[in-house]
Amino acid sequence: MPEVTRRRLLVGGAAGAALLPLGWTAVARAGSAAPAEVRAAGDLALWYDEPAGTEWLRALPIGNGRLGAMVFGNVDTERLQLNEDTVWAGGPYDSSNTRGAAALPEIRRRVFADQWTSAQDLINQTMMGTPGGQLAYQTVGDLRLAFGSASGATQYHRTLDLTTAIATTTYVLNGVRHQREVFASAPDQVIVVRLTADRAGAISFSGTLAGPLRTTTSSPGGATIALDGISGTMEGVTGSVRFLALAEAVVTGGSVASSGGTLRVSGATSVTLLVSIGSSYVDYRTVNGDYQGIARSRLTAARAIAYDQLRSRHVADYQALFGRVTIELGRTAAADQPTDVRIAQHATVNDPQFSALLFQFGRYLLISSSRPGTQPANLQGIWNDSPSPQWDSKYTLNANLPMNYWPADSTNLAECYQPVFAMIKELAVSGARTAQVQYGAGGWVTHHNTDAWRGTSVVDGALWGMWQTGGAWLATLIWDHYRFTGDLGFLRAHYPAMKGAAQFFLDTLVTDPARGYLVTNPSNSPELPHHANASVCAGPTMDNQILRDLFDAVDQAGDLLGADQEFRTRVRAARDRLPPMRVGSRGNIQEWLADWVETEPNHRHVSHLYGLHPSNQITKRGTPQLHQAARRTLELRGDDGTGWSLAWKINYWARLEDGARARKLLGDLVRTDRLAPNMFDLHPPFQIDGNFGATSGIAEMLLQSHNGELHLLPALPAAWPTGRVTGLRGRGGYTVGLSWSAGHADELLITADRDGAVKLRAQLFTGAFTVVDLTDGATTAVTRLEADSVQLSARAGHTYRAARPGVSPSPSASSSPSASASPSPSSAGARAAYAVTSSWSGGFQAEVTVTAGATAIRGWTVSWTFPGGQAISQVWNGTHTQSGPNVTVTNAAYNGALAPGAATSFGLIASVTGANEPPTSITVTTS
Ligand code: FUC
């Protein structure tokens, strides 16, 4: 039965996509020009000259990590489809199947005896989770604002400005220009809709909330409407996440009233509509949170803040993340067409700026769907209009969830990664039970999916779900993140999850009787049958690659932390007994232990190239034969694929250092069957992994750092002859900027977090070049390593510029701390190598900017003293203690290292009830 369900899902259409025909069309507008505000945003905006109508895939996504909305921009009835990231079907459940462990010896015997389908039968009887499928992420519902007839509206356009994270709709109706701005504020935890008109008293509408779950609507106040609901029951697990959505109108001019769940605004000149949603989800085991209190307190706090302040706090918060990376790939007249037209004609029109837009859209989506303290971005980020979305809009671990976070570090959004590490910590607990009862093993395990309840068992049927290395892959992300940040505190905090993941495999790997290697059994090479209806096997190549990474990571992390000598000896011994990668009879990387030919030659999963990307076990210079075989593997599998499959292949071709092919695949992704009008990637249906994978792929084309060196412009395509990028991050702790023209690098800018030798590889070094330390102006000596690579000794916080002679310097990557505001902050510890700025408007925001040139700071604490010692109602993303007038926040937001240099800033917010007076002092202490 679960297998049937699974198949249905694989061929089924999307609820959200249903209204939009696959292969939708859009025709170029004659004489079209991008709106002025789009040009002002450097073309980093999506824009359209028509409303979304009823099509969700034309609506524009906004989000603050927790709250999301799709904005339709209709003139007659505005629709905001609302999400809150913890509204999931069901409630806490124990997924482990207690029959598993007893059946395991027989399952393994059948696998080793090549009786794969009968092994699968036994797995389906004994290893499937309870329930056998996981639970769905669900929609809260819709806020609708009915304005009346749209007839006669002119000068319509709507935009999503990626530089401000604000969706704007403008039009002229009956001689009045109307404008709506919508954004989701992370500092203030509300969605804000601002309606204005250029004639006094011109705004009238009625507003309602409704949703497909079990809900009731009401009018709890004279200007407020409410939707109170509970998540759905699914797979026999009773729905138990309660939520409350509130929408309140604050009007200038005119009047507002609310009754029977309908809000009526008449004759207003401007309206600020605040949407607040609270959920009772506390964590995967607890659902008794004060959801009404949360919804109300966020609303109350936001109401006390003027619109301009709400907006500027939102923009500042967002830009602190988004602004870290800039990219320019050149602009053509193609950018003067609406975004949907650009997608529709991408194959035939030269439009390099679209790649820059797609790259930044991925960063926008990550900032908007994943923030410290929120749930990780799921298959749809946080945007889902259905109670029963495709694949439950959950977390698929065998490709999709890791892909979502590939751009997190490389595109300088390390903080956005935090929810994944929080989830891994929880999976290490729920997965320990699955390890125990299904394998009789220590440590923890997760299979190919998980959900808000941190289900870790086998789901969907053996053919898909019997894959053991979901947790192992997740654990390697901890190490990879550490390689970017160098944050030992982070590594120490998450090392237990790495160790637990390794422990499971020390306890469960078995010796392959035919070959003597240590292998997983049972497992699969994700979702691909090697014989008819049989995917289950022992020791698939992807498992071996993941486990090599995991064991290496645990060994090195334990070494750095001075932990677990004896355990690490065992880890190394197991690592050395894993099957090596092999070149198969077709010149390809062998996908299984035996040289089987896949049953579906063009299957979307190319899992056995995990070693090429994201891992570094297959490299051009380290393992040339395997590198060649990886290319052959991709040729055999073909370029076609689902959205995320194409996106992974962009990353693969970038690692093959083939810029032309990577760009070709990027083009394949920008087609109407793979990209919706709103730029959401289509599996189809919509799946956000393709967006994130594309952003990661573009970053990999410009900078790679997986191989102990920074490789600059490793896969630059001819389609981007001239360009510039700043703020990319490389492993080892480097911020990288570079510019090029006529396909050749002009200038490279490298800023180091820490002292140490850095290897640079770039074509630039094959000709004449100079290297200067921009921080102290000194010429920097380099050691030549190869024709195209050099090494230099970098000092923490210094920026090094390598350039062709005669290239004039661009502005350096470093930025100076922003101006301070009242109250005057003070700082202590860590050589005061940072500036603190603050602002106050009913809540309090501190931003810490590490001075360029300083050492990274970590483990920081912020203390405030408030007059009168009023109670703090909430602290955004931090743990706070209060003692009289003194409030101390630790673990604020993401407690990772704050790297020095360009645009490294950080904020936290507290809202204060009562007197609402600003703090009299602020102190930042670092350890
Ligand atoms: C994996 C993939 C599918 C889809 C689903 C959510 O199972 O094989 O293509 O992406 O996850």
Short mmCIF file of C-alpha atoms and ligand atoms in Angstrom, two decimals, residues 6 10 379 390-391 396 398-400 448-449 464 526-527 603-605 642 644 683 687 689, ligand 1:
data_model
loop_
_atom_site.label_atom_id
_atom_site.label_comp_id
_atom_site.label_asym_id
_atom_site.label_seq_id
_atom_site.Cartn_x
_atom_site.Cartn_y
_atom_site.Cartn_z
CA ARG A 6 4.45 6.67 -3.32
CA LEU A 10 5.61 10.54 -8.19
CA LEU A 379 10.41 20.87 0.39
CA GLN A 390 2.90 16.82 -2.52
CA TRP A 391 5.35 14.65 -0.60
CA THR A 396 13.45 14.53 2.23
CA ASN A 398 18.33 11.72 0.37
CA ALA A 399 18.77 14.83 -1.78
CA ASN A 400 16.39 17.66 -1.03
CA HIS A 448 15.13 9.07 3.78
CA ASN A 449 12.59 11.48 5.26
CA TRP A 464 12.24 4.22 -1.50
CA PRO A 526 18.33 6.35 -3.46
CA GLU A 527 15.15 5.32 -5.18
CA HIS A 603 16.85 8.37 -13.42
CA ARG A 604 16.78 11.70 -11.62
CA HIS A 605 18.96 10.56 -8.73
CA THR A 642 13.42 17.00 -12.38
CA TRP A 644 16.31 19.45 -8.21
CA HIS A 683 10.01 19.30 -9.91
CA GLN A 687 9.94 22.11 -4.89
CA ASP A 689 15.38 22.55 -3.61
C1 FUC B 1 12.76 12.27 -3.47
C2 FUC B 1 12.87 12.42 -4.96
C3 FUC B 1 11.67 12.94 -5.61
C4 FUC B 1 11.13 14.13 -4.84
C5 FUC B 1 10.87 13.74 -3.42
C6 FUC B 1 10.40 14.86 -2.58
O1 FUC B 1 12.17 11.10 -3.10
O2 FUC B 1 13.20 11.21 -5.54
O3 FUC B 1 12.04 13.31 -6.90
O4 FUC B 1 12.06 15.16 -4.88
O5 FUC B 1 12.06 13.30 -2.85
#
